[in-house]
mmCIF file of C-alpha atoms in Angstrom:
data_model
loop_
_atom_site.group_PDB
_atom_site.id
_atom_site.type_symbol
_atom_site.label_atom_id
_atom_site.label_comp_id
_atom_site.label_asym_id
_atom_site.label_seq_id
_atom_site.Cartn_x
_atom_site.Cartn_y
_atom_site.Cartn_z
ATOM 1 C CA UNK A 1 22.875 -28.670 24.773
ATOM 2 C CA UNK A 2 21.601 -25.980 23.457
ATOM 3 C CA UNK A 3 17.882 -25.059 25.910
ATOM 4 C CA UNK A 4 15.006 -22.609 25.819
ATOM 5 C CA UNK A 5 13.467 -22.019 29.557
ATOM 6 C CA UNK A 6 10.091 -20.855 28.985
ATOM 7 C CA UNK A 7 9.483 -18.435 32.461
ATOM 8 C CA UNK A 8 13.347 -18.375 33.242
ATOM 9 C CA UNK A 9 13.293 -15.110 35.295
ATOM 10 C CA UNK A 10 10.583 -16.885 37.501
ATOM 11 C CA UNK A 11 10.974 -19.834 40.906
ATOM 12 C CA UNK A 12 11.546 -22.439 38.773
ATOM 13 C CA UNK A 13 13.140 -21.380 36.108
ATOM 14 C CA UNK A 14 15.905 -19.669 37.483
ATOM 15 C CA UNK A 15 16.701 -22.558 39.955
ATOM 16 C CA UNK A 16 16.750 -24.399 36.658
ATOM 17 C CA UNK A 17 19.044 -22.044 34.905
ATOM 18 C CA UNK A 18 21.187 -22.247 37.520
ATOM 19 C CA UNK A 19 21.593 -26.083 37.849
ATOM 20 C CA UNK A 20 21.754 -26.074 34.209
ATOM 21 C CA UNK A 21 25.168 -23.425 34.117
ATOM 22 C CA UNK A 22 26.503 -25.196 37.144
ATOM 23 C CA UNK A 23 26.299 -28.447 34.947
ATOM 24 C CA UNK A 24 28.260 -26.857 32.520
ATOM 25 C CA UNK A 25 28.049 -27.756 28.791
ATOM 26 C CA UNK A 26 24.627 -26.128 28.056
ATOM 27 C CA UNK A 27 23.566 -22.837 25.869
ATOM 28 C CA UNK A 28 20.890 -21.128 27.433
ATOM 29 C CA UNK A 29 17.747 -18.810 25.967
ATOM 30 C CA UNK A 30 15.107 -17.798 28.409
ATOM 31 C CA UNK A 31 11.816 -16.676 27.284
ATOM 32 C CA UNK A 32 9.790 -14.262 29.508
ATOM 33 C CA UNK A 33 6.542 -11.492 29.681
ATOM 34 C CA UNK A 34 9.407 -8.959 30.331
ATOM 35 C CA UNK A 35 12.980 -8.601 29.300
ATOM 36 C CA UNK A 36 14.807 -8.062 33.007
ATOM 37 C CA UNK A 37 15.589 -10.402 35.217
ATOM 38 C CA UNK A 38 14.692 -9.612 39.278
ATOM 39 C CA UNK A 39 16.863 -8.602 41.565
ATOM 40 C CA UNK A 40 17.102 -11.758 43.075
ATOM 41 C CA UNK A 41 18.047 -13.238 39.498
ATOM 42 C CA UNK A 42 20.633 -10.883 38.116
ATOM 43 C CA UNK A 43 23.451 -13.021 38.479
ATOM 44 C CA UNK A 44 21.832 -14.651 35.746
ATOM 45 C CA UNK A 45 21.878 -11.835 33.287
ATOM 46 C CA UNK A 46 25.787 -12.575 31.710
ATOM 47 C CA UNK A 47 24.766 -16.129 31.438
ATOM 48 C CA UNK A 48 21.278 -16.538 30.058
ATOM 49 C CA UNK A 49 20.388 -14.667 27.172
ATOM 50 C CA UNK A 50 16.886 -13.479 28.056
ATOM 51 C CA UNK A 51 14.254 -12.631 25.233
ATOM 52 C CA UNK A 52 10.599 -10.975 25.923
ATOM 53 C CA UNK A 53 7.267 -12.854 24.492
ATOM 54 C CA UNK A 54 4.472 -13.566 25.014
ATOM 55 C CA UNK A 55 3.053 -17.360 24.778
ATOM 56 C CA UNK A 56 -0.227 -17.111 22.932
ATOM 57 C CA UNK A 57 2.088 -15.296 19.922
ATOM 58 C CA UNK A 58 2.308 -18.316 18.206
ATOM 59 C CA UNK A 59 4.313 -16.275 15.157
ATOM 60 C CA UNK A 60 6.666 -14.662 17.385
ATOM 61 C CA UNK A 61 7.249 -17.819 19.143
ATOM 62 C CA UNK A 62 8.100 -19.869 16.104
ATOM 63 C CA UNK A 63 10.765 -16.985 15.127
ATOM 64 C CA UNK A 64 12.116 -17.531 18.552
ATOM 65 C CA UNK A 65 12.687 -21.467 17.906
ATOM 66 C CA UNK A 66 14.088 -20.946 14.279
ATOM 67 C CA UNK A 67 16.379 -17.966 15.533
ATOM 68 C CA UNK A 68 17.535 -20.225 18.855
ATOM 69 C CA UNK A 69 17.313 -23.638 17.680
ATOM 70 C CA UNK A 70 16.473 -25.359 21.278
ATOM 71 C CA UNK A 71 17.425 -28.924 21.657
ATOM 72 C CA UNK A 72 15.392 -28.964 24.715
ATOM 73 C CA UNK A 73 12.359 -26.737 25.888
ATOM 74 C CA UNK A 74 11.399 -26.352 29.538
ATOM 75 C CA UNK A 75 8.247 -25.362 29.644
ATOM 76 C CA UNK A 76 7.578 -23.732 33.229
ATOM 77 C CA UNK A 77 6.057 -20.167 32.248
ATOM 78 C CA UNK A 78 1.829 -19.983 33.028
ATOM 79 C CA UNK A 79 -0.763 -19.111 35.966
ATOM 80 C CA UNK A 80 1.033 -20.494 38.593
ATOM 81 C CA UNK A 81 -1.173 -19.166 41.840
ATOM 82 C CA UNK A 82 -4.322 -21.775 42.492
ATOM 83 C CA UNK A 83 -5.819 -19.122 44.892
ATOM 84 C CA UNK A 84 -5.568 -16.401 42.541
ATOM 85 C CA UNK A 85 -6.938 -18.761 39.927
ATOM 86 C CA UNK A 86 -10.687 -18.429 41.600
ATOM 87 C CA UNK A 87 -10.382 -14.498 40.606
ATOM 88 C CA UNK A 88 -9.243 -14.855 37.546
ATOM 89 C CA UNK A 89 -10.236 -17.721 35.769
ATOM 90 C CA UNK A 90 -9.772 -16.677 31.691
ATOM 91 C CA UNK A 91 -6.466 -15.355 32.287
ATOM 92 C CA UNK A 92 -5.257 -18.638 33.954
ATOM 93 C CA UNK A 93 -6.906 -20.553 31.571
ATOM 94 C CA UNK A 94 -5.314 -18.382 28.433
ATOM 95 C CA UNK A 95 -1.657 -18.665 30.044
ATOM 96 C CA UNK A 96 -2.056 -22.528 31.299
ATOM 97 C CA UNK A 97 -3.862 -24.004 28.238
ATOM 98 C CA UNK A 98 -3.867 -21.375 24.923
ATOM 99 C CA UNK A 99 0.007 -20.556 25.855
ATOM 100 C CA UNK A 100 1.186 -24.256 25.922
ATOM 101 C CA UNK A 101 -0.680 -24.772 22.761
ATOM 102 C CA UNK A 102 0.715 -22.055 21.079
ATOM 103 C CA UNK A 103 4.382 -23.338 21.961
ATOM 104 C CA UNK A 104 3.552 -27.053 20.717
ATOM 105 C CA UNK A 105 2.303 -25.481 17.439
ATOM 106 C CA UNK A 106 5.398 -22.948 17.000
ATOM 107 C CA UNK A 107 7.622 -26.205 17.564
ATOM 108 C CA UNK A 108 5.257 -28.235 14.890
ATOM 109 C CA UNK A 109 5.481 -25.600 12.335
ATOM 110 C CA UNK A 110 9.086 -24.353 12.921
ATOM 111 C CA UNK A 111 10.024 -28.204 11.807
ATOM 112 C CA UNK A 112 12.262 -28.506 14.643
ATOM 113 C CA UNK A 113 12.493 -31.700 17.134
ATOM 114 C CA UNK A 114 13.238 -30.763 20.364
ATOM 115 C CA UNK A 115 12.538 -32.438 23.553
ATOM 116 C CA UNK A 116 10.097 -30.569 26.012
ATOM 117 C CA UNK A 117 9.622 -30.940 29.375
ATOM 118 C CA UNK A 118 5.705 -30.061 30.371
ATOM 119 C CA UNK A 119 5.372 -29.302 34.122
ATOM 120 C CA UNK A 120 2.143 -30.246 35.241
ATOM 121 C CA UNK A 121 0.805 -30.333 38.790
ATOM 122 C CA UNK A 122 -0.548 -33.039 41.225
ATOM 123 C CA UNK A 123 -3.214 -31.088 41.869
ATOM 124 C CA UNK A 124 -5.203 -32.123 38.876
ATOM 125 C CA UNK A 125 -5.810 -35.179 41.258
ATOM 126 C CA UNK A 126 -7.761 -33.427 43.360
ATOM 127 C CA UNK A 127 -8.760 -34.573 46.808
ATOM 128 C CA UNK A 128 -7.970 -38.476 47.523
ATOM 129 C CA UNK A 129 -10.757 -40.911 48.054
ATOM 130 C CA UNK A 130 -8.272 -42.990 50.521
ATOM 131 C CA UNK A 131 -4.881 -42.650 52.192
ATOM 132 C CA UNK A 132 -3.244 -43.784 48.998
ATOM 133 C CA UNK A 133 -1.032 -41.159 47.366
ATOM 134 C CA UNK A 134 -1.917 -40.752 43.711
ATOM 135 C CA UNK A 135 0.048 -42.414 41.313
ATOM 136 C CA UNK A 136 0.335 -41.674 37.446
ATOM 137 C CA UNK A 137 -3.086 -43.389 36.614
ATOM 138 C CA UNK A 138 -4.896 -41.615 38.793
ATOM 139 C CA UNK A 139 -7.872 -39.798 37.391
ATOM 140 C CA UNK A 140 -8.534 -36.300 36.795
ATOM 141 C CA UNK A 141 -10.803 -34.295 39.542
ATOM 142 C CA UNK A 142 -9.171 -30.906 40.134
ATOM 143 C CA UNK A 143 -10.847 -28.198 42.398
ATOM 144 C CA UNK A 144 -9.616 -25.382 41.078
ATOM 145 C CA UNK A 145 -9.666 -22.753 37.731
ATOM 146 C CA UNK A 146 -5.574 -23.560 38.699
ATOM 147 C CA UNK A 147 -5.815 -27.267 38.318
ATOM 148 C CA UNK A 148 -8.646 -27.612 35.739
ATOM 149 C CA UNK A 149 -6.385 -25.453 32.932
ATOM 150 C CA UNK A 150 -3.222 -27.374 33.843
ATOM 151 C CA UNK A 151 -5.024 -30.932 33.581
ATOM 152 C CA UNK A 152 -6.330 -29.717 30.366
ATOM 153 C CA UNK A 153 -2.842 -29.023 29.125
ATOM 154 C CA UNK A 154 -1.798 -31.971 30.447
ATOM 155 C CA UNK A 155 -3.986 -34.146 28.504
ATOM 156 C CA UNK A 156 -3.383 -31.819 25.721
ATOM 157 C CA UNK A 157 0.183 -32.612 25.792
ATOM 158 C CA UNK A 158 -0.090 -36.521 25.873
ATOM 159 C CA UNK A 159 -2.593 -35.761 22.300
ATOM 160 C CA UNK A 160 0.540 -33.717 20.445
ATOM 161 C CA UNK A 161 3.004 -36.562 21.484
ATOM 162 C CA UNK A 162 0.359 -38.959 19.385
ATOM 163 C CA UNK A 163 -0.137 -36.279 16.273
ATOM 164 C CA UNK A 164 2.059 -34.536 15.429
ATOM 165 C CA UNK A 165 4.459 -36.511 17.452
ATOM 166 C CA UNK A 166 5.847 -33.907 19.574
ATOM 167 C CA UNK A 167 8.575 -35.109 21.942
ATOM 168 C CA UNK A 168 6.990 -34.224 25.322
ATOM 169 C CA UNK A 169 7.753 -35.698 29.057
ATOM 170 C CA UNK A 170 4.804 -34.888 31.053
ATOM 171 C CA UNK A 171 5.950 -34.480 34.888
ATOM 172 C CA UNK A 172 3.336 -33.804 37.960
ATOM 173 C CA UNK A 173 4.889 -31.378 40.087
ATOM 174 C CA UNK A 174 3.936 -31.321 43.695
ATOM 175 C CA UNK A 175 4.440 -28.205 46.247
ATOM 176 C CA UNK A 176 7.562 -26.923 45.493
ATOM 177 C CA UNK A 177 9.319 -25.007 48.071
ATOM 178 C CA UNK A 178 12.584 -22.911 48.157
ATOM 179 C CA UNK A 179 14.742 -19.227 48.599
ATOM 180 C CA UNK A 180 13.327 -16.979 46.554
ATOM 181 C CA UNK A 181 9.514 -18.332 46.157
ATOM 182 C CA UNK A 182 6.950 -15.439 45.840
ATOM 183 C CA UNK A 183 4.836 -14.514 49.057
ATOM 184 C CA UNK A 184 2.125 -15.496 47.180
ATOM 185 C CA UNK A 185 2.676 -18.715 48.205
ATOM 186 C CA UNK A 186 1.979 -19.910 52.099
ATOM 187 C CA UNK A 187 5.095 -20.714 53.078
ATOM 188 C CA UNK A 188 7.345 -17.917 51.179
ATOM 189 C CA UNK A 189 4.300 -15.409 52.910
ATOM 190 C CA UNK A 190 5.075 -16.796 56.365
ATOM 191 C CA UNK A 191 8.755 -16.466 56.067
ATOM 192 C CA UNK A 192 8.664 -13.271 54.943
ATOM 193 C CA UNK A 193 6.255 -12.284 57.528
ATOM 194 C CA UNK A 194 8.652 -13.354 60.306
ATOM 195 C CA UNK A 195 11.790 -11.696 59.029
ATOM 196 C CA UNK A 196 9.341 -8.510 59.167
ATOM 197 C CA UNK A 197 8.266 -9.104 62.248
ATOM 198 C CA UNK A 198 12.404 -9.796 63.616
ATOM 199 C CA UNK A 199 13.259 -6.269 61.558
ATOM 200 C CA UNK A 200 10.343 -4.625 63.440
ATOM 201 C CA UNK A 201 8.631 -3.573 60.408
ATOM 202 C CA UNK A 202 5.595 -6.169 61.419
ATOM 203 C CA UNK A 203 3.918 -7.230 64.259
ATOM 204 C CA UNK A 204 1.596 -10.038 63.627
ATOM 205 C CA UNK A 205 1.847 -12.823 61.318
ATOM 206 C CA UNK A 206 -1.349 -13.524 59.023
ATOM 207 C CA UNK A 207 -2.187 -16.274 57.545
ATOM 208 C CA UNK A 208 -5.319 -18.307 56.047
ATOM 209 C CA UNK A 209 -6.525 -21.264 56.754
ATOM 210 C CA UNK A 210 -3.919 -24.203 58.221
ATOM 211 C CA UNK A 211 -5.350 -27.149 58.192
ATOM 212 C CA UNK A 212 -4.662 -28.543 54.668
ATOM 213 C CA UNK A 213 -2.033 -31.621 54.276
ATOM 214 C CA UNK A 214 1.150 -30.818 51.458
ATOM 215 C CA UNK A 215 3.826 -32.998 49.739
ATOM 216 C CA UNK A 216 6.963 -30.745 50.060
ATOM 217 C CA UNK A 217 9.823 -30.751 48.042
ATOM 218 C CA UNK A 218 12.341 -28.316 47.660
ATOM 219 C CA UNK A 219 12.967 -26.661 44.079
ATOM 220 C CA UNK A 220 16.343 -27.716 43.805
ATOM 221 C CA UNK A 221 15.813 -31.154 44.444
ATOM 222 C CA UNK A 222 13.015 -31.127 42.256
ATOM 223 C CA UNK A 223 14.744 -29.021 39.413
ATOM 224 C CA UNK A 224 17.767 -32.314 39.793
ATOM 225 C CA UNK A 225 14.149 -34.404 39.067
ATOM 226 C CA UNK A 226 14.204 -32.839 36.097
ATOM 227 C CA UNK A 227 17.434 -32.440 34.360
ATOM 228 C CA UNK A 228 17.030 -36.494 34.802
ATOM 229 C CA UNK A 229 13.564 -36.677 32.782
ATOM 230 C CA UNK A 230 15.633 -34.504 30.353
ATOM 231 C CA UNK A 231 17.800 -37.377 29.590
ATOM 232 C CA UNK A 232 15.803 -40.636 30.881
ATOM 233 C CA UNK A 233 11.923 -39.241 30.736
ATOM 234 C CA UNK A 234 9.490 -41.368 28.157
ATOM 235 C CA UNK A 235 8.284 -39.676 25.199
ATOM 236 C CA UNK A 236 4.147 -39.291 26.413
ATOM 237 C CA UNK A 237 4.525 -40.450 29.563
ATOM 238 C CA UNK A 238 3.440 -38.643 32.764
ATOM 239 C CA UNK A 239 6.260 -38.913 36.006
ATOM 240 C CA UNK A 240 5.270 -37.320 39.538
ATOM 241 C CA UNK A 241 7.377 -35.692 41.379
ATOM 242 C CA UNK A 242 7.142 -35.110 44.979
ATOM 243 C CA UNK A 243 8.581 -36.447 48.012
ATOM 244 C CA UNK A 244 6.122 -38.301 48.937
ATOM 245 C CA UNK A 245 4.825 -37.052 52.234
ATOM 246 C CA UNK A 246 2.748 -34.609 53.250
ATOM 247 C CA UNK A 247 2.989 -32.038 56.192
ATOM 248 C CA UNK A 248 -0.173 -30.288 57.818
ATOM 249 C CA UNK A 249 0.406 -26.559 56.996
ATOM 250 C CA UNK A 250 -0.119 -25.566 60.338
ATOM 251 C CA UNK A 251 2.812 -27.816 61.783
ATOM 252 C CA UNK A 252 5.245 -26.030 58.712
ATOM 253 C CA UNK A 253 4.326 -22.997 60.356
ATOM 254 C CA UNK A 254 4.552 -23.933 63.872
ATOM 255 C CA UNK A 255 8.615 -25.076 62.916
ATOM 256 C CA UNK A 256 9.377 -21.724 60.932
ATOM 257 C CA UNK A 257 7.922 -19.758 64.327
ATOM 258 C CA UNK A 258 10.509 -22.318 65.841
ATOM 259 C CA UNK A 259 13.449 -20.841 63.332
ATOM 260 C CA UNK A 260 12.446 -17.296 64.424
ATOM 261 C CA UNK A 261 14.930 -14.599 66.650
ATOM 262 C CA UNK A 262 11.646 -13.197 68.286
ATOM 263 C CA UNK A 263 8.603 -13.910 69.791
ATOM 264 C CA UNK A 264 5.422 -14.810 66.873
ATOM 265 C CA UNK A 265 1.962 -13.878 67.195
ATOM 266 C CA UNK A 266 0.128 -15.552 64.614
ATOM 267 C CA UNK A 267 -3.157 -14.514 63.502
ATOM 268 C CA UNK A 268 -5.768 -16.899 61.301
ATOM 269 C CA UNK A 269 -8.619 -16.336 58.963
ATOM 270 C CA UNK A 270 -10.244 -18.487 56.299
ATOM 271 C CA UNK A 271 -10.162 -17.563 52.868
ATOM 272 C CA UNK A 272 -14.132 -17.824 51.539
ATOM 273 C CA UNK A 273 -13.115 -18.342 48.087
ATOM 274 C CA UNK A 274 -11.144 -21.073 48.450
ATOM 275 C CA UNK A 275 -13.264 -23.204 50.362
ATOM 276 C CA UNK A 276 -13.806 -25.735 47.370
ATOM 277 C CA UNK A 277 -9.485 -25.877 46.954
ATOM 278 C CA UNK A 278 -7.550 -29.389 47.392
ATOM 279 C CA UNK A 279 -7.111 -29.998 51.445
ATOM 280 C CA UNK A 280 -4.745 -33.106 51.140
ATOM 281 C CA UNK A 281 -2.801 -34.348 48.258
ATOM 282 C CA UNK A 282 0.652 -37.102 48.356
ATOM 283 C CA UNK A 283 2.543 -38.168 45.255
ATOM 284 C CA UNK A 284 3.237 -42.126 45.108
ATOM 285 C CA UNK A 285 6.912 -41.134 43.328
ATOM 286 C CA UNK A 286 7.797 -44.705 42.807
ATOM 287 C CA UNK A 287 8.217 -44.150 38.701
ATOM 288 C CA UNK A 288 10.169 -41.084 38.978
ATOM 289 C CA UNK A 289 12.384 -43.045 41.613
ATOM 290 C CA UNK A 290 12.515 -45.933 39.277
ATOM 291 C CA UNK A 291 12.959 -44.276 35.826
ATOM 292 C CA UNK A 292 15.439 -42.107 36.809
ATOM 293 C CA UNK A 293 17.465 -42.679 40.078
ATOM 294 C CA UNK A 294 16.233 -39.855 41.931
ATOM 295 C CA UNK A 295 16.148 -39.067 45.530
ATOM 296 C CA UNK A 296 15.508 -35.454 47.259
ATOM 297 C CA UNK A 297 18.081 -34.486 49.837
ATOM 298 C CA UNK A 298 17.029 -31.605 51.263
ATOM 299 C CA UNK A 299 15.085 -31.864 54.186
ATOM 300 C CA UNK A 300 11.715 -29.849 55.577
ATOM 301 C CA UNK A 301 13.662 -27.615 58.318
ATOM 302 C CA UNK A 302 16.731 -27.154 56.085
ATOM 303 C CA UNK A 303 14.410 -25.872 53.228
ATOM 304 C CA UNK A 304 12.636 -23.594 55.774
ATOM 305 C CA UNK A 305 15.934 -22.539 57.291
ATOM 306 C CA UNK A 306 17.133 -21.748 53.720
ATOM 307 C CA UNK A 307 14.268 -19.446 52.786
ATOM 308 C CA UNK A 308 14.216 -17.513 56.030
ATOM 309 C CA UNK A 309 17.621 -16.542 55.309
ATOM 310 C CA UNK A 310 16.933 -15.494 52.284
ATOM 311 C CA UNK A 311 14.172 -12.976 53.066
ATOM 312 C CA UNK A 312 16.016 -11.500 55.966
ATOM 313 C CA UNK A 313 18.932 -10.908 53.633
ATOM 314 C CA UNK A 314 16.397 -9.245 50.951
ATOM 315 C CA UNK A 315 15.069 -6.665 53.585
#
């Protein structure tokens, strides 16, 4: 099959890239801001044929598509950070809603048919009015510049299935988790924190606030989710993925402090300009499960385990 990985040289999409080449059988084009891949990805580099752009170049993009000729697009490049999202609102907005509609019209006008995954998030759900983890009919009522664009897209994306008729499976990613996740995120920032702290080149672990609830899933489970929406995904319809549980932040960190060769100190403050940000939020998985078979089989503390090794060997 021959695939185009929009963000390839990023969490997801080299996890992807590499499920996809140890799959075998697959030509792969990834399509990024820049035209190197990390350090952490460069094992990539003989494999994946790597090509600089820029989303919201709609003309550039549709020379991409006629010069590749994708049979399936994985759509993961965008604004991915929800608390960064509160500071810069147009540019999450431009990547997240002008750069997905810019690929659906470079696919329209480039005639070709390919099928596209669309990665949403859960968190255009927004906080839960009961216990009940949100299921695909859930409505919209995110708290965030972060969520807001990628809803947006979302519905966009159900509209170009309709006209023009675009081939596009919708799925509703929950917290991913993994080796190699930018400190940006919680988790990856508390990891790499500790294997500071065990090096000696820190000596107190910060962190924001702790009390929020997360479904966690690691990325390679969830990149296995899908590869199966690939083949057994709905044209239009919307799948969540997550494992269907949460975990209070503060317990996540209390189990990688657990994991650590020395002694934590762990210092908390709130960040003010998130106060308004999603504090719980659970996938019901149940069509995912159904429509395609899945499972995830990685659990919490092997995840955690897994990306503490991986920052102490990046030190």
């Amino acid at each position: 099959m021959r695939v185009l990985i929009t963000g390839a040289n990023g969490f997801i999409g080299g996890h992807m890239a590499e499920a996809l080449l140890a799959e075998g059988g697959h030509t792969l084009v990834g399509l990024s801001r820049t035209p190197e891949w990390p350090a952490s990805l460069t094992h990539l580099a003989s494999s994946v044929r790597l090509i600089a752009g820029e989303l919201v170049d709609t003309p550039a993009l549709e020379a991409i598509l006629r010069d590749t000729q994708p049979e399936w697009i994985l759509h993961f490049a965008g604004y991915a950070n929800t608390g960064k999202s509160f500071l810069e609102p147009d540019l999450c907005w431009r990547d997240n809603l002008d750069g997905t509609r810019s690929l659906y019209d470079a696919v329209h006008t480039s005639g070709l048919t390919p099928r596209i995954l669309f990665v949403s998030t859960g968190l255009i759900y927004g906080e839960p009015k009961t216990d009940a983890p949100f299921d695909e009919v859930a409505e919209f009522r995110p708290a965030s510049p972060y969520a807001a664009s990628k809803a947006a897209a979302d519905a966009m994306s159900y509209q170009q299935t309709r006209s023009p008729g675009l081939d596009i499976v919708r799925v509703r990613l929950f917290n991913q988790i993994g080796p190699r996740q930018s400190p940006d995120y919680a988790i990856a920032s508390f990891a790499r924190q500790i294997a500071l702290i065990e090096a000696g080149k820190q000596s107190i672990l910060q962190t924001g606030d702790l009390s929020a609830r997360r479904d966690l899933t690691d990325v390679r489970d969830i990149v296995a989710a899908f590869r199966l929406l690939m083949d057994a995904g709905v044209q239009g319809e919307a799948y969540n993925a997550g494992r269907g549980e949460t975990h209070r932040i503060q317990d996540v960190l209390n189990e990688l402090v657990r994991l650590a060769k020395v002694p934590i100190e762990v210092k908390s403050k709130t960040d003010t300009k998130r106060v308004g940000d999603t504090v719980v939020t659970r996938a019901d998985n149940r069509k995912l499960k159904t429509s395609t078979g899945w499972e995830p089989k990685i659990p919490l503390t092997q995840s955690l385990s897994d990306i503490l090794a991986a920052w102490r060997s990046s030190l």
